[in-house]
Short mmCIF file of C-alpha atoms and ligand atoms in Angstrom, two decimals:
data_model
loop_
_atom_site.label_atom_id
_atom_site.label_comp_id
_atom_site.label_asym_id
_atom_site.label_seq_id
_atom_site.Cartn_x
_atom_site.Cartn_y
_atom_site.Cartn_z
CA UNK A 1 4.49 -0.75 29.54
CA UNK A 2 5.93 0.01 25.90
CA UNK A 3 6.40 -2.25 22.68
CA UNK A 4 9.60 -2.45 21.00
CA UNK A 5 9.27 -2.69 17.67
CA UNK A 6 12.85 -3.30 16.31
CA UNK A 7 13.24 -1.63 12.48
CA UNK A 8 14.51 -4.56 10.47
CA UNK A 9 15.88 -1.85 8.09
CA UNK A 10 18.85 -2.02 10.17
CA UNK A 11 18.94 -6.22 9.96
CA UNK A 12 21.21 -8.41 7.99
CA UNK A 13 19.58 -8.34 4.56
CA UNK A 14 21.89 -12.39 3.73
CA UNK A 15 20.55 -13.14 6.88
CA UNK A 16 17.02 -11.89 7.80
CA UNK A 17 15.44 -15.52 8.71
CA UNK A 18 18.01 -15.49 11.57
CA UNK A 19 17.51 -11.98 12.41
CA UNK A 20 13.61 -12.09 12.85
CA UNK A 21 14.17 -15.46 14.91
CA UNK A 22 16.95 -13.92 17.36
CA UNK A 23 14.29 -10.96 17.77
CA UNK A 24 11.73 -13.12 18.79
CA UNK A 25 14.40 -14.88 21.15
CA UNK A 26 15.19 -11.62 22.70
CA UNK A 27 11.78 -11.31 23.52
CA UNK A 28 10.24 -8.90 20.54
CA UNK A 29 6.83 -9.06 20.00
CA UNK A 30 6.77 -6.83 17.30
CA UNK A 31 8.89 -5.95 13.17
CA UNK A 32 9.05 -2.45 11.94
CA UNK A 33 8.80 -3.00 8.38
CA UNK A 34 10.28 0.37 6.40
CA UNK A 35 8.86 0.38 2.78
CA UNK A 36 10.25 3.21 0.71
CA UNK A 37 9.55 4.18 -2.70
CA UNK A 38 12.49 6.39 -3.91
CA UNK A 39 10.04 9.22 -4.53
CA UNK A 40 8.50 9.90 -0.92
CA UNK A 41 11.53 9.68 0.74
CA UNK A 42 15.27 9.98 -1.49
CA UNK A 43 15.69 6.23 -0.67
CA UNK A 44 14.32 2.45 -1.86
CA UNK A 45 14.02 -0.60 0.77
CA UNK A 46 11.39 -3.39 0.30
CA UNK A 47 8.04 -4.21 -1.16
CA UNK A 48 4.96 -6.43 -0.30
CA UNK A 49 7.28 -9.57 -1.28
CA UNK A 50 8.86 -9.39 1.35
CA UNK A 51 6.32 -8.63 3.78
CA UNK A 52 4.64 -11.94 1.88
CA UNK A 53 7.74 -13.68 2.61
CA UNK A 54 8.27 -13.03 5.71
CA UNK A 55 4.48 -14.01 7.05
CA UNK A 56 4.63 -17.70 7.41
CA UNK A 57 8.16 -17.64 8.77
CA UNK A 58 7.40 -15.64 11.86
CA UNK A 59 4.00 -15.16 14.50
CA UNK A 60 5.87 -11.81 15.63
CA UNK A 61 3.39 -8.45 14.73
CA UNK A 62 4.54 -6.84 11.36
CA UNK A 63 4.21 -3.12 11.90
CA UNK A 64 4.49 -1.89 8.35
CA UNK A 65 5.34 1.57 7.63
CA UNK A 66 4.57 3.14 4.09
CA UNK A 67 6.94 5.95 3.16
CA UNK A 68 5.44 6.13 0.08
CA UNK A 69 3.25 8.28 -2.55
CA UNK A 70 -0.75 7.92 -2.53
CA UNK A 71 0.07 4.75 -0.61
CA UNK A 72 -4.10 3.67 -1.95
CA UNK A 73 -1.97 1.92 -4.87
CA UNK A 74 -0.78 -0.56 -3.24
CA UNK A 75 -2.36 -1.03 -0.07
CA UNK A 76 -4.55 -4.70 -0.88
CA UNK A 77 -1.14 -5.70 -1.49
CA UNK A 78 0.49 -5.07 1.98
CA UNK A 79 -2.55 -6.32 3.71
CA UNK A 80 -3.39 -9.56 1.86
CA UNK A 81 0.61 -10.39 2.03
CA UNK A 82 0.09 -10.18 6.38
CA UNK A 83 0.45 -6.51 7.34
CA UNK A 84 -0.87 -6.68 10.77
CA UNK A 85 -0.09 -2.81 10.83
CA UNK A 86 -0.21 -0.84 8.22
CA UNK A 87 0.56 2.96 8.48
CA UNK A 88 0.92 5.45 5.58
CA UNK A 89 1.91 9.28 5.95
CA UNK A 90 -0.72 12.03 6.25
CA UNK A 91 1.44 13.76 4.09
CA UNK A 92 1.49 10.99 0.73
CA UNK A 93 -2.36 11.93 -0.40
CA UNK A 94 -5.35 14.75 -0.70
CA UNK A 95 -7.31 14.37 2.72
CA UNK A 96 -9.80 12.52 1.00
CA UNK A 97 -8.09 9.82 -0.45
CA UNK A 98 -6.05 9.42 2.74
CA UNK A 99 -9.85 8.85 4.63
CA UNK A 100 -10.30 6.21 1.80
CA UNK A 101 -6.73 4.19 2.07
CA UNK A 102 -7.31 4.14 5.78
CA UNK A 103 -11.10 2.36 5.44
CA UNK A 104 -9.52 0.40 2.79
CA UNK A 105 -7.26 -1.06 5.14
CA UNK A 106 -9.45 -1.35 8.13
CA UNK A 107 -12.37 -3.37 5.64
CA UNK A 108 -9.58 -5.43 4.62
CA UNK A 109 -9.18 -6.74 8.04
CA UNK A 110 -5.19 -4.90 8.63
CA UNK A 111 -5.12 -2.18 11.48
CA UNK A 112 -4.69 1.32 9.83
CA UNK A 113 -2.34 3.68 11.28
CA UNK A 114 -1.31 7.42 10.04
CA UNK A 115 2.24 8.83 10.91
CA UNK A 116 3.27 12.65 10.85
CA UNK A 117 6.86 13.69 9.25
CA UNK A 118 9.00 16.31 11.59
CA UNK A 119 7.22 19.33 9.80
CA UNK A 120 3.92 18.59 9.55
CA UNK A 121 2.27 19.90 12.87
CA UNK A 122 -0.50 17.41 15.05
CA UNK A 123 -3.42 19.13 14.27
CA UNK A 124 -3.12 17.47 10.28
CA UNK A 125 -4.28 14.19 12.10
CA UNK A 126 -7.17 15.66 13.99
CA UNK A 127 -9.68 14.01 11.00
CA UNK A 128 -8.06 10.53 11.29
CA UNK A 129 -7.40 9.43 14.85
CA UNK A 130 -10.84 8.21 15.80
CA UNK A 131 -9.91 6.16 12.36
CA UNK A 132 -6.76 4.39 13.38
CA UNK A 133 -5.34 1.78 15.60
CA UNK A 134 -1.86 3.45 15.77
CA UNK A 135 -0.19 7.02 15.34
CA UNK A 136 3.08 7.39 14.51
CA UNK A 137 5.20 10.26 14.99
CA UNK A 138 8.70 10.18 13.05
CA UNK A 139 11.68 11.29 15.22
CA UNK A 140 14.22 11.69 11.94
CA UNK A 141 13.15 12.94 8.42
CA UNK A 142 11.84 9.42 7.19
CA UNK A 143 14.00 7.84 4.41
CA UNK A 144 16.98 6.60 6.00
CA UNK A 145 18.45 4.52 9.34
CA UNK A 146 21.05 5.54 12.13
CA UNK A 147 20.17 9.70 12.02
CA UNK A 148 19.96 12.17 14.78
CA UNK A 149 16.95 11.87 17.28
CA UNK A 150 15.03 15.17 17.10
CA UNK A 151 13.89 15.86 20.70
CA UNK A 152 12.11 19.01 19.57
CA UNK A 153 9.05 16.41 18.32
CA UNK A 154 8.46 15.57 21.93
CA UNK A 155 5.79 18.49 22.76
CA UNK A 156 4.10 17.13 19.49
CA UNK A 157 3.98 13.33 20.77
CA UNK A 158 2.69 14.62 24.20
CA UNK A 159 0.04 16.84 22.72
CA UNK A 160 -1.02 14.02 19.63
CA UNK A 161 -1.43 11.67 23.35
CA UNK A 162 -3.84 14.32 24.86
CA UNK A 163 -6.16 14.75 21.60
CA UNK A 164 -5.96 10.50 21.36
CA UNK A 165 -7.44 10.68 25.18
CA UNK A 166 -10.06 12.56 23.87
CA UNK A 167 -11.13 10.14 20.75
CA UNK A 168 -9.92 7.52 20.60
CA UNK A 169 -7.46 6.27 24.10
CA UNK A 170 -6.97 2.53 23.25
CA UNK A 171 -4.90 4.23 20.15
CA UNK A 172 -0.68 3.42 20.07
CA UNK A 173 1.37 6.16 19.77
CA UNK A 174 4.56 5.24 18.36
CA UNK A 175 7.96 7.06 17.79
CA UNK A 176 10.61 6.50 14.84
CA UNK A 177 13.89 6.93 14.38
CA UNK A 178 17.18 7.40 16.10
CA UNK A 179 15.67 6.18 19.20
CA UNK A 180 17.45 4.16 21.89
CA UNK A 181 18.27 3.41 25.52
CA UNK A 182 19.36 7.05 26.03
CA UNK A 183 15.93 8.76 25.19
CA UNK A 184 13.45 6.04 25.23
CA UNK A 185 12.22 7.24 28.64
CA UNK A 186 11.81 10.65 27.03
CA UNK A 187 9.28 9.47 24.81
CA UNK A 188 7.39 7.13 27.03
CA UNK A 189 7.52 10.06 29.35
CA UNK A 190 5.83 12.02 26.49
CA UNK A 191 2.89 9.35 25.69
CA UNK A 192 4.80 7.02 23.24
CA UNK A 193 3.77 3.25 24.16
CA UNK A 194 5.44 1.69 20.48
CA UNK A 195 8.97 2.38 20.53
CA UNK A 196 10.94 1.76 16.73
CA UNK A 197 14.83 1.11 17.08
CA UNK A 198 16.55 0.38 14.14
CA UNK A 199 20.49 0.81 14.52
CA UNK A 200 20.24 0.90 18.09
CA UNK A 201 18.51 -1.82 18.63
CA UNK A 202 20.76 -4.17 16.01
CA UNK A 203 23.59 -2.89 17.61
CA UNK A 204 23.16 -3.76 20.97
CA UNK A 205 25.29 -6.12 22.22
CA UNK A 206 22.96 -7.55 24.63
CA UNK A 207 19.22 -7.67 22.56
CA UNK A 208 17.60 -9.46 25.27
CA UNK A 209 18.22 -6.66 27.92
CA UNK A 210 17.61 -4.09 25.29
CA UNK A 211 14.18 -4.77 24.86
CA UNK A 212 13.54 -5.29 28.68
CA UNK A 213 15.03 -1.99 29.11
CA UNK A 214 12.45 -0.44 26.21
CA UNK A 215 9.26 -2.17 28.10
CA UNK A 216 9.94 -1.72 31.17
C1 DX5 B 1 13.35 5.95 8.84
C2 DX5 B 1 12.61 4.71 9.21
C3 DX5 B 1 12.97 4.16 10.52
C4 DX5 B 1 14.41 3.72 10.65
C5 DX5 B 1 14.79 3.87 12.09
O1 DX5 B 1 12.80 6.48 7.69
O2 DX5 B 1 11.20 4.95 9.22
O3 DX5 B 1 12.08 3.11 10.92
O4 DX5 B 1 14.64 2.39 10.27
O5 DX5 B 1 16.14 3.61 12.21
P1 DX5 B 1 16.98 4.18 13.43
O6 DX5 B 1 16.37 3.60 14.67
O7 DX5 B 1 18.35 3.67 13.15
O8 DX5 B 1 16.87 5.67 13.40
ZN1 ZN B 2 9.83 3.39 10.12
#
């Protein structure tokens, strides 16, 4: 049994009340939440406003994902706004401070998650993942919606499944980016149990049977 957790990236920005509400109608129990800072990844979405905003309007489980640099900055922020995720990249800080944003965000009562880009290999997470509620292993280069599904990460979403079995088993393992109906079972197969789909997923002309088609 997976989670969809539709990337709201891909959502109508004049519209996004309606959106979140039709996701919830369609039987989504879960918002990916894409914050970029134009300097982590080539590309700028939303801050903790939004996040803020969006917390009283909806009871569905904001997933946030930081794509940005020494993500410690700003963390307080996305939690006390309603993160109920919060997951920043292995890759954004020294190994230290990364050990300190992810107790920082597990003290301040958010569940801490650590995500991998294409490059970096599993073993980087080893230290973290008896530290987190979720791992997250991107499927694109982060930064932007609607790219190419890289099926090459699969051996390193199976193998990051094996090492949580070890440590830490009630741990998600999520994949992101160009995923859809057409290789969802590939990464389910592999371990994945949190499923992101952005353009796919807003696409769709039938939401409801989307997401029963991602969890089943
Ligand atoms: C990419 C983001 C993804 C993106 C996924 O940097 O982290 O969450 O919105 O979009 P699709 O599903 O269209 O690849
Ligand atoms: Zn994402």
């Amino acid at each position: 049994m997976a989670i969809l957790s539709p990337s709201i990236l891909s959502c109508d920005y004049m519209n996004m009340q309606r959106d979140f509400a039709a996701c919830k109608d369609a039987g989504c129990k879960w918002l990916h939440v894409d914050i970029m800072d134009g300097h982590f990844v080539p590309n700028l979405s939303f801050g903790y406003s939004l996040v803020q905003a969006m917390r009283p309007t909806t009871d569905l489980v904001l997933d946030v994902h930081l794509m940005i640099d020494t993500p410690i900055r700003y963390v307080e922020n996305f939690c006390k706004a309603g993160a109920d995720y919060l997951t920043i990249h292995v890759e954004a800080d020294t190994p230290e401070n990364i050990k300190k944003t992810l107790e920082k965000i597990r003290e301040l009562g958010v569940k801490p998650g650590i995500v991998v880009k294409p490059k970096t290999p599993a073993q980087a997470l080893a230290p973290y993942l008896s530290m987190v509620d979720m791992v997250l292993v991107m499927t694109v280069e982060p930064g932007f919606g609607g790219q190419k599904f890289m099926a090459d990460m699969m051996p390193k979403v199976k193998q990051l499944r094996a090492m949580l079995d070890e440590v830490n088993p009630q741990c998600h393992l999520e994949v992101d980016g160009g995923v859809g109906l057409d290789n969802c079972e590939l990464c389910k197969e592999n371990g994945a149990d949190v499923i992101v789909a952005g353009s796919a997923y807003f696409k769709a002309s039938d939401s409801a049977a989307f997401v029963k088609k991602i969890e089943a």
